Amino acid sequence: MRVPYTRSVDIPFPPGHPTPRSGPLSRFLPPLEEGMVRRFLDSFGQAGDRVLDPFGVSPRLAAEAAAAGRAVVVAANNPVSRFVLLHTLKPFDLPQLQSALARLASAPKDGSRLEPFLLDLYETHCTDCGRVVSADHFIWDRDPPRPTHRAYSCPHCSHAAEEPIERADLEKARTYEGRGLQYALALQQVAPAGDPDREHAEAALAVYPGRARYALITLVNKLDQMELPVMERAAVHALLLSAFDSANALWGYPDGRTRPKQLVASARYVEVNVWRALERAVGEWAIDDPQLAVLDYDPAAPLEPGTIAVYAGPMRDLVDLLGSQPPDAILTVLPRPNQAYWTLSALWSAWLWGRETAAPIKMALRRRRYDWSWHASALRATMGRAAQALGAGAPAATFIAESEPGFLEAALVGLDSSGYRLTGRTLRTDTQEALLLWESAPNRPKPQPAGGLVQRMSSIAAEALRLRGEPGSFGYLHAASWSDLGEREQLAPLWQKESGQTLTTIGRAFEMALADQGDFIRVDRNQELESGQFWLAASEGAGVPLGDRVELAVLELLRTEEGLGTESIEARLGQQFPGLLVPSRRLVRACLISYAEEDAEMLWRLRVEDQADQRAIDRKDMLRLLIELGERLEWAVEPSGESSLAWTSNGEPQFVFEILETACLSEGFEAHAESPFTFVLPGGRASLVAFKAARDPRLKAWLESGVRVVKFRHVRRLAEEANLRRERLLERLALDPPEHQDPQLPLL
């Protein structure tokens, strides 16, 4: 089998690592992994470059770019995103947050203090001791709206439970369902009477349970009455933002909607105790200080390396200010459309900082839905403005942290039609992380739309499958086909020709291409197109399966270097498998577990038995044992090289053995599709064979057709059985005593 070459546009994937803790409002921010930007910048530009982030949605991107010696300018139009950005890069210290919480707790309220006042809103009774306690949360059904369960921990008798509500709990919750003074105040601060957005503000408020609205507006009003130093007031704002986020009905129960995108209450949701949410917020905002210089953008001030300058406004206004210090490159995380976050941001901004501050994003209240065509237009507008600040040929790097097909389409169309030429692509499909590289080319000649769109996309999808050597997902083929159009600069002319229907037109062409059973076949049972796996109807010229190539690459790394961390291994694999061939995390880990062990320092080390010289000895031993066993069972034994042999009768093969040290079965798959084939391999490979079969339906079907997988240790046991007979061989091959079982394919 040949291994096709990757395309010139393919670039290595820069892996990072998931962070163990989440920051404030993290469910609305792009899930960019730690270290991705830092690793990417090792090969993008140089220290001292001025980079521009036109969207300002990722504090991590700005922090890692500055730490890598770049001067970063960030346009941050959303006041909430800007606040999170500033106080992630220059975080509060723990005493500031604790002091802010204490000031809130001690604020006077109705002859008492604010803390017990808010806790009393959630009072219930302990079923063990009968005393009054403040519930941690209530669980609600949305239709019809009513609480069903309560959760609490009794400070008097230490009883903790989640149990059905009592009648008193229901009656108390209903006392806050009306639209009283607090509701009017909450609405007034966003859209006063006569404001055309008032009905939209009411719709946004509806996502909060009545008791939560009452508690939150009580806090906001109390804050307006308090005289606080600037930083302490900012710390209170931070705690309130987390409470605003925690107290709405977007939190599904028991799980789900961890990244909500539509402002619709979950069918079953959690109503949190607002004071408890404030207490938890202290930990959310007490984050490590990255020790970076963060300042307000000043066009007259020099941009120093390692500095982050934040502009409080949209990209369209920043462009004119960048003339004296134009950026060398764009470095950004593209935002994903999020009606829930953008609408709530308008609400929260008005509550905390007033209607004037919220005005730039107030229009978010009106829009109930953002489709991908709308988003392509929005990206086109903002990135088109950013292009005005760049010189021709300047690079732009755009990370996409949730690269579902629609998002990738919007990004490719939006940037190609706003003055950029695609120069690089990489995508890890399992984690939906993508990186697209561009070159500013605002005055490039506009090519004419090419004909034969369906045929072109079919050809590219087929090429992508041959390159992969195994079935590919809808997302993989989609990325290959759409980015090909971007590479050939066909998206901009199609945008002009189709009058905003570009995404629909290309999407239909792609679906028509995949539906052609003369070119592609479905190899799974999924009914939904976007969850399907596809293979070639005629697979001539396909490369070695990606899974086998990745396994061999991992083994080579482990044998040539002593002690490698997961991220380092992923980075090296990214160099070998760039573009759209980035191995999934699960595949890499399955390969590592098969060959190596992770030590206390989180470094992978090859097992002694998987050293090359030891496996060479094992192969010779297996060949010897199989020859002896075949002769003892009175078969004619016909060795073929150092790793293969057959047991024959009257010239016909009865058993064909292939001795492997890896789980790479692809050559046997093609060469022995109809023979009574048995793979003999180390026990550590069995789980990897099972993993590969789960990801490739063709391999799974072949293994289930009668192919046997036998471990080295089982062959040794059979060789030791003095009374083994021909008629019992198949039965004995299928046995593996429980004390030797590990996750693997059944021995058939």
PDB file of N, CA, C and O in Angstrom, residues 430-489:
ATOM      1  N   ASP A 430     -11.645  14.843  17.010  1.00  0.00           N
ATOM      2  CA  ASP A 430     -12.297  14.308  18.208  1.00  0.00           C
ATOM      3  C   ASP A 430     -12.543  15.392  19.253  1.00  0.00           C
ATOM      4  O   ASP A 430     -13.536  15.352  19.972  1.00  0.00           O
ATOM      5  N   THR A 431     -11.653  16.380  19.343  1.00  0.00           N
ATOM      6  CA  THR A 431     -11.833  17.470  20.304  1.00  0.00           C
ATOM      7  C   THR A 431     -12.383  18.734  19.653  1.00  0.00           C
ATOM      8  O   THR A 431     -12.573  19.744  20.333  1.00  0.00           O
ATOM      9  N   GLN A 432     -12.598  18.691  18.333  1.00  0.00           N
ATOM     10  CA  GLN A 432     -13.137  19.820  17.580  1.00  0.00           C
ATOM     11  C   GLN A 432     -12.306  21.085  17.797  1.00  0.00           C
ATOM     12  O   GLN A 432     -12.826  22.176  18.038  1.00  0.00           O
ATOM     13  N   GLU A 433     -10.997  20.934  17.667  1.00  0.00           N
ATOM     14  CA  GLU A 433     -10.080  22.071  17.766  1.00  0.00           C
ATOM     15  C   GLU A 433      -9.424  22.271  16.406  1.00  0.00           C
ATOM     16  O   GLU A 433      -8.875  21.328  15.833  1.00  0.00           O
ATOM     17  N   ALA A 434      -9.469  23.493  15.915  1.00  0.00           N
ATOM     18  CA  ALA A 434      -8.903  23.779  14.599  1.00  0.00           C
ATOM     19  C   ALA A 434      -8.043  25.029  14.666  1.00  0.00           C
ATOM     20  O   ALA A 434      -8.200  25.880  15.544  1.00  0.00           O
ATOM     21  N   LEU A 435      -7.137  25.118  13.715  1.00  0.00           N
ATOM     22  CA  LEU A 435      -6.315  26.313  13.533  1.00  0.00           C
ATOM     23  C   LEU A 435      -6.214  26.567  12.042  1.00  0.00           C
ATOM     24  O   LEU A 435      -5.827  25.674  11.278  1.00  0.00           O
ATOM     25  N   LEU A 436      -6.586  27.767  11.633  1.00  0.00           N
ATOM     26  CA  LEU A 436      -6.483  28.177  10.239  1.00  0.00           C
ATOM     27  C   LEU A 436      -5.501  29.333  10.141  1.00  0.00           C
ATOM     28  O   LEU A 436      -5.580  30.292  10.920  1.00  0.00           O
ATOM     29  N   LEU A 437      -4.567  29.244   9.196  1.00  0.00           N
ATOM     30  CA  LEU A 437      -3.617  30.325   8.939  1.00  0.00           C
ATOM     31  C   LEU A 437      -3.996  31.035   7.654  1.00  0.00           C
ATOM     32  O   LEU A 437      -4.429  30.410   6.679  1.00  0.00           O
ATOM     33  N   TRP A 438      -3.788  32.345   7.680  1.00  0.00           N
ATOM     34  CA  TRP A 438      -4.176  33.184   6.553  1.00  0.00           C
ATOM     35  C   TRP A 438      -3.059  34.177   6.239  1.00  0.00           C
ATOM     36  O   TRP A 438      -2.176  34.425   7.055  1.00  0.00           O
ATOM     37  N   GLU A 439      -3.181  34.768   5.063  1.00  0.00           N
ATOM     38  CA  GLU A 439      -2.297  35.852   4.657  1.00  0.00           C
ATOM     39  C   GLU A 439      -3.159  37.003   4.189  1.00  0.00           C
ATOM     40  O   GLU A 439      -4.110  36.808   3.417  1.00  0.00           O
ATOM     41  N   SER A 440      -2.861  38.186   4.699  1.00  0.00           N
ATOM     42  CA  SER A 440      -3.638  39.357   4.291  1.00  0.00           C
ATOM     43  C   SER A 440      -3.384  39.652   2.821  1.00  0.00           C
ATOM     44  O   SER A 440      -2.249  39.852   2.400  1.00  0.00           O
ATOM     45  N   ALA A 441      -4.453  39.646   2.043  1.00  0.00           N
ATOM     46  CA  ALA A 441      -4.344  39.891   0.598  1.00  0.00           C
ATOM     47  C   ALA A 441      -5.559  40.679   0.143  1.00  0.00           C
ATOM     48  O   ALA A 441      -6.385  40.191  -0.632  1.00  0.00           O
ATOM     49  N   PRO A 442      -5.705  41.919   0.661  1.00  0.00           N
ATOM     50  CA  PRO A 442      -6.949  42.666   0.400  1.00  0.00           C
ATOM     51  C   PRO A 442      -7.179  43.026  -1.058  1.00  0.00           C
ATOM     52  O   PRO A 442      -8.315  43.190  -1.485  1.00  0.00           O
ATOM     53  N   ASN A 443      -6.125  43.130  -1.838  1.00  0.00           N
ATOM     54  CA  ASN A 443      -6.287  43.580  -3.229  1.00  0.00           C
ATOM     55  C   ASN A 443      -5.993  42.473  -4.233  1.00  0.00           C
ATOM     56  O   ASN A 443      -5.697  42.747  -5.387  1.00  0.00           O
ATOM     57  N   ARG A 444      -6.063  41.222  -3.780  1.00  0.00           N
ATOM     58  CA  ARG A 444      -5.761  40.139  -4.701  1.00  0.00           C
ATOM     59  C   ARG A 444      -6.847  40.038  -5.768  1.00  0.00           C
ATOM     60  O   ARG A 444      -8.020  40.349  -5.513  1.00  0.00           O
ATOM     61  N   PRO A 445      -6.469  39.604  -6.976  1.00  0.00           N
ATOM     62  CA  PRO A 445      -7.486  39.439  -8.023  1.00  0.00           C
ATOM     63  C   PRO A 445      -8.540  38.424  -7.593  1.00  0.00           C
ATOM     64  O   PRO A 445      -8.222  37.403  -6.988  1.00  0.00           O
ATOM     65  N   LYS A 446      -9.768  38.720  -7.912  1.00  0.00           N
ATOM     66  CA  LYS A 446     -10.873  37.826  -7.537  1.00  0.00           C
ATOM     67  C   LYS A 446     -11.071  36.780  -8.633  1.00  0.00           C
ATOM     68  O   LYS A 446     -11.427  37.119  -9.767  1.00  0.00           O
ATOM     69  N   PRO A 447     -10.838  35.499  -8.332  1.00  0.00           N
ATOM     70  CA  PRO A 447     -11.059  34.464  -9.353  1.00  0.00           C
ATOM     71  C   PRO A 447     -12.548  34.294  -9.622  1.00  0.00           C
ATOM     72  O   PRO A 447     -13.393  34.667  -8.813  1.00  0.00           O
ATOM     73  N   GLN A 448     -12.829  33.716 -10.748  1.00  0.00           N
ATOM     74  CA  GLN A 448     -14.212  33.413 -11.082  1.00  0.00           C
ATOM     75  C   GLN A 448     -14.636  32.116 -10.396  1.00  0.00           C
ATOM     76  O   GLN A 448     -13.822  31.225 -10.173  1.00  0.00           O
ATOM     77  N   PRO A 449     -15.919  32.006 -10.030  1.00  0.00           N
ATOM     78  CA  PRO A 449     -16.376  30.741  -9.428  1.00  0.00           C
ATOM     79  C   PRO A 449     -16.155  29.577 -10.379  1.00  0.00           C
ATOM     80  O   PRO A 449     -16.486  29.657 -11.557  1.00  0.00           O
ATOM     81  N   ALA A 450     -15.556  28.518  -9.867  1.00  0.00           N
ATOM     82  CA  ALA A 450     -15.312  27.335 -10.691  1.00  0.00           C
ATOM     83  C   ALA A 450     -16.579  26.498 -10.770  1.00  0.00           C
ATOM     84  O   ALA A 450     -17.377  26.449  -9.837  1.00  0.00           O
ATOM     85  N   GLY A 451     -16.775  25.834 -11.887  1.00  0.00           N
ATOM     86  CA  GLY A 451     -17.932  24.963 -12.039  1.00  0.00           C
ATOM     87  C   GLY A 451     -17.667  23.583 -11.445  1.00  0.00           C
ATOM     88  O   GLY A 451     -16.593  23.295 -10.926  1.00  0.00           O
ATOM     89  N   GLY A 452     -18.659  22.728 -11.530  1.00  0.00           N
ATOM     90  CA  GLY A 452     -18.491  21.354 -11.080  1.00  0.00           C
ATOM     91  C   GLY A 452     -18.229  21.232  -9.596  1.00  0.00           C
ATOM     92  O   GLY A 452     -17.333  20.491  -9.178  1.00  0.00           O
ATOM     93  N   LEU A 453     -19.017  21.949  -8.777  1.00  0.00           N
ATOM     94  CA  LEU A 453     -18.786  21.978  -7.337  1.00  0.00           C
ATOM     95  C   LEU A 453     -18.936  20.588  -6.718  1.00  0.00           C
ATOM     96  O   LEU A 453     -18.117  20.169  -5.897  1.00  0.00           O
ATOM     97  N   VAL A 454     -19.970  19.854  -7.112  1.00  0.00           N
ATOM     98  CA  VAL A 454     -20.188  18.517  -6.553  1.00  0.00           C
ATOM     99  C   VAL A 454     -19.033  17.603  -6.909  1.00  0.00           C
ATOM    100  O   VAL A 454     -18.494  16.872  -6.044  1.00  0.00           O
ATOM    101  N   GLN A 455     -18.593  17.646  -8.157  1.00  0.00           N
ATOM    102  CA  GLN A 455     -17.507  16.777  -8.586  1.00  0.00           C
ATOM    103  C   GLN A 455     -16.213  17.113  -7.857  1.00  0.00           C
ATOM    104  O   GLN A 455     -15.450  16.223  -7.468  1.00  0.00           O
ATOM    105  N   ARG A 456     -15.960  18.407  -7.672  1.00  0.00           N
ATOM    106  CA  ARG A 456     -14.737  18.812  -6.987  1.00  0.00           C
ATOM    107  C   ARG A 456     -14.741  18.331  -5.532  1.00  0.00           C
ATOM    108  O   ARG A 456     -13.744  17.795  -5.043  1.00  0.00           O
ATOM    109  N   MET A 457     -15.862  18.514  -4.852  1.00  0.00           N
ATOM    110  CA  MET A 457     -15.928  18.112  -3.449  1.00  0.00           C
ATOM    111  C   MET A 457     -15.852  16.593  -3.319  1.00  0.00           C
ATOM    112  O   MET A 457     -15.253  16.067  -2.373  1.00  0.00           O
ATOM    113  N   SER A 458     -16.429  15.876  -4.266  1.00  0.00           N
ATOM    114  CA  SER A 458     -16.329  14.416  -4.262  1.00  0.00           C
ATOM    115  C   SER A 458     -14.885  13.974  -4.440  1.00  0.00           C
ATOM    116  O   SER A 458     -14.402  13.067  -3.753  1.00  0.00           O
ATOM    117  N   SER A 459     -14.174  14.635  -5.350  1.00  0.00           N
ATOM    118  CA  SER A 459     -12.784  14.289  -5.612  1.00  0.00           C
ATOM    119  C   SER A 459     -11.910  14.542  -4.389  1.00  0.00           C
ATOM    120  O   SER A 459     -11.056  13.713  -4.035  1.00  0.00           O
ATOM    121  N   ILE A 460     -12.131  15.670  -3.715  1.00  0.00           N
ATOM    122  CA  ILE A 460     -11.331  16.011  -2.539  1.00  0.00           C
ATOM    123  C   ILE A 460     -11.645  15.059  -1.386  1.00  0.00           C
ATOM    124  O   ILE A 460     -10.746  14.616  -0.656  1.00  0.00           O
ATOM    125  N   ALA A 461     -12.917  14.730  -1.199  1.00  0.00           N
ATOM    126  CA  ALA A 461     -13.286  13.802  -0.131  1.00  0.00           C
ATOM    127  C   ALA A 461     -12.648  12.433  -0.370  1.00  0.00           C
ATOM    128  O   ALA A 461     -12.161  11.783   0.572  1.00  0.00           O
ATOM    129  N   ALA A 462     -12.650  11.970  -1.632  1.00  0.00           N
ATOM    130  CA  ALA A 462     -12.032  10.683  -1.952  1.00  0.00           C
ATOM    131  C   ALA A 462     -10.527  10.728  -1.701  1.00  0.00           C
ATOM    132  O   ALA A 462      -9.934   9.782  -1.159  1.00  0.00           O
ATOM    133  N   GLU A 463      -9.897  11.835  -2.083  1.00  0.00           N
ATOM    134  CA  GLU A 463      -8.458  11.993  -1.828  1.00  0.00           C
ATOM    135  C   GLU A 463      -8.168  11.965  -0.330  1.00  0.00           C
ATOM    136  O   GLU A 463      -7.189  11.360   0.126  1.00  0.00           O
ATOM    137  N   ALA A 464      -9.040  12.602   0.453  1.00  0.00           N
ATOM    138  CA  ALA A 464      -8.849  12.634   1.908  1.00  0.00           C
ATOM    139  C   ALA A 464      -8.955  11.235   2.510  1.00  0.00           C
ATOM    140  O   ALA A 464      -8.213  10.889   3.437  1.00  0.00           O
ATOM    141  N   LEU A 465      -9.862  10.408   1.995  1.00  0.00           N
ATOM    142  CA  LEU A 465      -9.988   9.043   2.503  1.00  0.00           C
ATOM    143  C   LEU A 465      -8.795   8.186   2.098  1.00  0.00           C
ATOM    144  O   LEU A 465      -8.315   7.364   2.883  1.00  0.00           O
ATOM    145  N   ARG A 466      -8.318   8.351   0.876  1.00  0.00           N
ATOM    146  CA  ARG A 466      -7.123   7.599   0.472  1.00  0.00           C
ATOM    147  C   ARG A 466      -5.930   7.998   1.336  1.00  0.00           C
ATOM    148  O   ARG A 466      -5.109   7.163   1.710  1.00  0.00           O
ATOM    149  N   LEU A 467      -5.840   9.267   1.641  1.00  0.00           N
ATOM    150  CA  LEU A 467      -4.765   9.753   2.500  1.00  0.00           C
ATOM    151  C   LEU A 467      -4.874   9.163   3.899  1.00  0.00           C
ATOM    152  O   LEU A 467      -3.877   8.772   4.507  1.00  0.00           O
ATOM    153  N   ARG A 468      -6.104   9.047   4.389  1.00  0.00           N
ATOM    154  CA  ARG A 468      -6.326   8.520   5.737  1.00  0.00           C
ATOM    155  C   ARG A 468      -6.131   7.008   5.794  1.00  0.00           C
ATOM    156  O   ARG A 468      -5.683   6.459   6.800  1.00  0.00           O
ATOM    157  N   GLY A 469      -6.505   6.315   4.716  1.00  0.00           N
ATOM    158  CA  GLY A 469      -6.324   4.872   4.663  1.00  0.00           C
ATOM    159  C   GLY A 469      -7.346   4.089   5.459  1.00  0.00           C
ATOM    160  O   GLY A 469      -7.204   2.872   5.612  1.00  0.00           O
ATOM    161  N   GLU A 470      -8.359   4.737   5.952  1.00  0.00           N
ATOM    162  CA  GLU A 470      -9.402   4.100   6.754  1.00  0.00           C
ATOM    163  C   GLU A 470     -10.635   4.993   6.700  1.00  0.00           C
ATOM    164  O   GLU A 470     -10.554   6.152   6.276  1.00  0.00           O
ATOM    165  N   PRO A 471     -11.800   4.499   7.121  1.00  0.00           N
ATOM    166  CA  PRO A 471     -13.002   5.335   7.068  1.00  0.00           C
ATOM    167  C   PRO A 471     -12.820   6.658   7.801  1.00  0.00           C
ATOM    168  O   PRO A 471     -12.103   6.748   8.802  1.00  0.00           O
ATOM    169  N   GLY A 472     -13.482   7.663   7.293  1.00  0.00           N
ATOM    170  CA  GLY A 472     -13.408   8.991   7.890  1.00  0.00           C
ATOM    171  C   GLY A 472     -14.785   9.491   8.261  1.00  0.00           C
ATOM    172  O   GLY A 472     -15.793   9.113   7.656  1.00  0.00           O
ATOM    173  N   SER A 473     -14.839  10.360   9.242  1.00  0.00           N
ATOM    174  CA  SER A 473     -16.103  10.917   9.701  1.00  0.00           C
ATOM    175  C   SER A 473     -16.597  12.004   8.760  1.00  0.00           C
ATOM    176  O   SER A 473     -15.851  12.523   7.918  1.00  0.00           O
ATOM    177  N   PHE A 474     -17.846  12.365   8.934  1.00  0.00           N
ATOM    178  CA  PHE A 474     -18.416  13.476   8.189  1.00  0.00           C
ATOM    179  C   PHE A 474     -17.583  14.728   8.420  1.00  0.00           C
ATOM    180  O   PHE A 474     -17.270  15.470   7.481  1.00  0.00           O
ATOM    181  N   GLY A 475     -17.206  14.988   9.686  1.00  0.00           N
ATOM    182  CA  GLY A 475     -16.443  16.193  10.003  1.00  0.00           C
ATOM    183  C   GLY A 475     -15.104  16.231   9.302  1.00  0.00           C
ATOM    184  O   GLY A 475     -14.655  17.295   8.858  1.00  0.00           O
ATOM    185  N   TYR A 476     -14.447  15.091   9.190  1.00  0.00           N
ATOM    186  CA  TYR A 476     -13.148  15.018   8.513  1.00  0.00           C
ATOM    187  C   TYR A 476     -13.301  15.341   7.026  1.00  0.00           C
ATOM    188  O   TYR A 476     -12.550  16.158   6.467  1.00  0.00           O
ATOM    189  N   LEU A 477     -14.258  14.716   6.381  1.00  0.00           N
ATOM    190  CA  LEU A 477     -14.462  14.952   4.948  1.00  0.00           C
ATOM    191  C   LEU A 477     -14.971  16.363   4.687  1.00  0.00           C
ATOM    192  O   LEU A 477     -14.609  16.993   3.684  1.00  0.00           O
ATOM    193  N   HIS A 478     -15.796  16.859   5.585  1.00  0.00           N
ATOM    194  CA  HIS A 478     -16.305  18.222   5.473  1.00  0.00           C
ATOM    195  C   HIS A 478     -15.156  19.230   5.521  1.00  0.00           C
ATOM    196  O   HIS A 478     -15.058  20.148   4.692  1.00  0.00           O
ATOM    197  N   ALA A 479     -14.259  19.066   6.499  1.00  0.00           N
ATOM    198  CA  ALA A 479     -13.127  19.987   6.626  1.00  0.00           C
ATOM    199  C   ALA A 479     -12.225  19.922   5.400  1.00  0.00           C
ATOM    200  O   ALA A 479     -11.733  20.951   4.921  1.00  0.00           O
ATOM    201  N   ALA A 480     -12.006  18.711   4.881  1.00  0.00           N
ATOM    202  CA  ALA A 480     -11.158  18.567   3.698  1.00  0.00           C
ATOM    203  C   ALA A 480     -11.761  19.288   2.500  1.00  0.00           C
ATOM    204  O   ALA A 480     -11.066  20.024   1.780  1.00  0.00           O
ATOM    205  N   SER A 481     -13.051  19.104   2.277  1.00  0.00           N
ATOM    206  CA  SER A 481     -13.692  19.669   1.090  1.00  0.00           C
ATOM    207  C   SER A 481     -13.828  21.186   1.176  1.00  0.00           C
ATOM    208  O   SER A 481     -13.541  21.908   0.217  1.00  0.00           O
ATOM    209  N   TRP A 482     -14.270  21.685   2.333  1.00  0.00           N
ATOM    210  CA  TRP A 482     -14.455  23.127   2.474  1.00  0.00           C
ATOM    211  C   TRP A 482     -13.124  23.871   2.467  1.00  0.00           C
ATOM    212  O   TRP A 482     -13.005  24.948   1.869  1.00  0.00           O
ATOM    213  N   SER A 483     -12.118  23.323   3.153  1.00  0.00           N
ATOM    214  CA  SER A 483     -10.831  24.030   3.172  1.00  0.00           C
ATOM    215  C   SER A 483     -10.160  23.986   1.808  1.00  0.00           C
ATOM    216  O   SER A 483      -9.373  24.889   1.467  1.00  0.00           O
ATOM    217  N   ASP A 484     -10.456  22.971   1.000  1.00  0.00           N
ATOM    218  CA  ASP A 484      -9.948  22.956  -0.374  1.00  0.00           C
ATOM    219  C   ASP A 484     -10.493  24.143  -1.160  1.00  0.00           C
ATOM    220  O   ASP A 484      -9.759  24.806  -1.894  1.00  0.00           O
ATOM    221  N   LEU A 485     -11.785  24.421  -0.984  1.00  0.00           N
ATOM    222  CA  LEU A 485     -12.350  25.581  -1.662  1.00  0.00           C
ATOM    223  C   LEU A 485     -11.696  26.867  -1.165  1.00  0.00           C
ATOM    224  O   LEU A 485     -11.466  27.805  -1.938  1.00  0.00           O
ATOM    225  N   GLY A 486     -11.386  26.911   0.154  1.00  0.00           N
ATOM    226  CA  GLY A 486     -10.703  28.086   0.678  1.00  0.00           C
ATOM    227  C   GLY A 486      -9.297  28.211   0.124  1.00  0.00           C
ATOM    228  O   GLY A 486      -8.858  29.313  -0.240  1.00  0.00           O
ATOM    229  N   GLU A 487      -8.591  27.103   0.031  1.00  0.00           N
ATOM    230  CA  GLU A 487      -7.232  27.132  -0.512  1.00  0.00           C
ATOM    231  C   GLU A 487      -7.228  27.606  -1.962  1.00  0.00           C
ATOM    232  O   GLU A 487      -6.315  28.330  -2.392  1.00  0.00           O
ATOM    233  N   ARG A 488      -8.238  27.222  -2.717  1.00  0.00           N
ATOM    234  CA  ARG A 488      -8.319  27.615  -4.127  1.00  0.00           C
ATOM    235  C   ARG A 488      -9.022  28.965  -4.315  1.00  0.00           C
ATOM    236  O   ARG A 488      -9.301  29.368  -5.436  1.00  0.00           O
ATOM    237  N   GLU A 489      -9.319  29.640  -3.163  1.00  0.00           N
ATOM    238  CA  GLU A 489      -9.914  30.990  -3.186  1.00  0.00           C
ATOM    239  C   GLU A 489     -11.241  31.014  -3.938  1.00  0.00           C
ATOM    240  O   GLU A 489     -11.548  31.962  -4.671  1.00  0.00           O
TER     241      GLU A 489
END
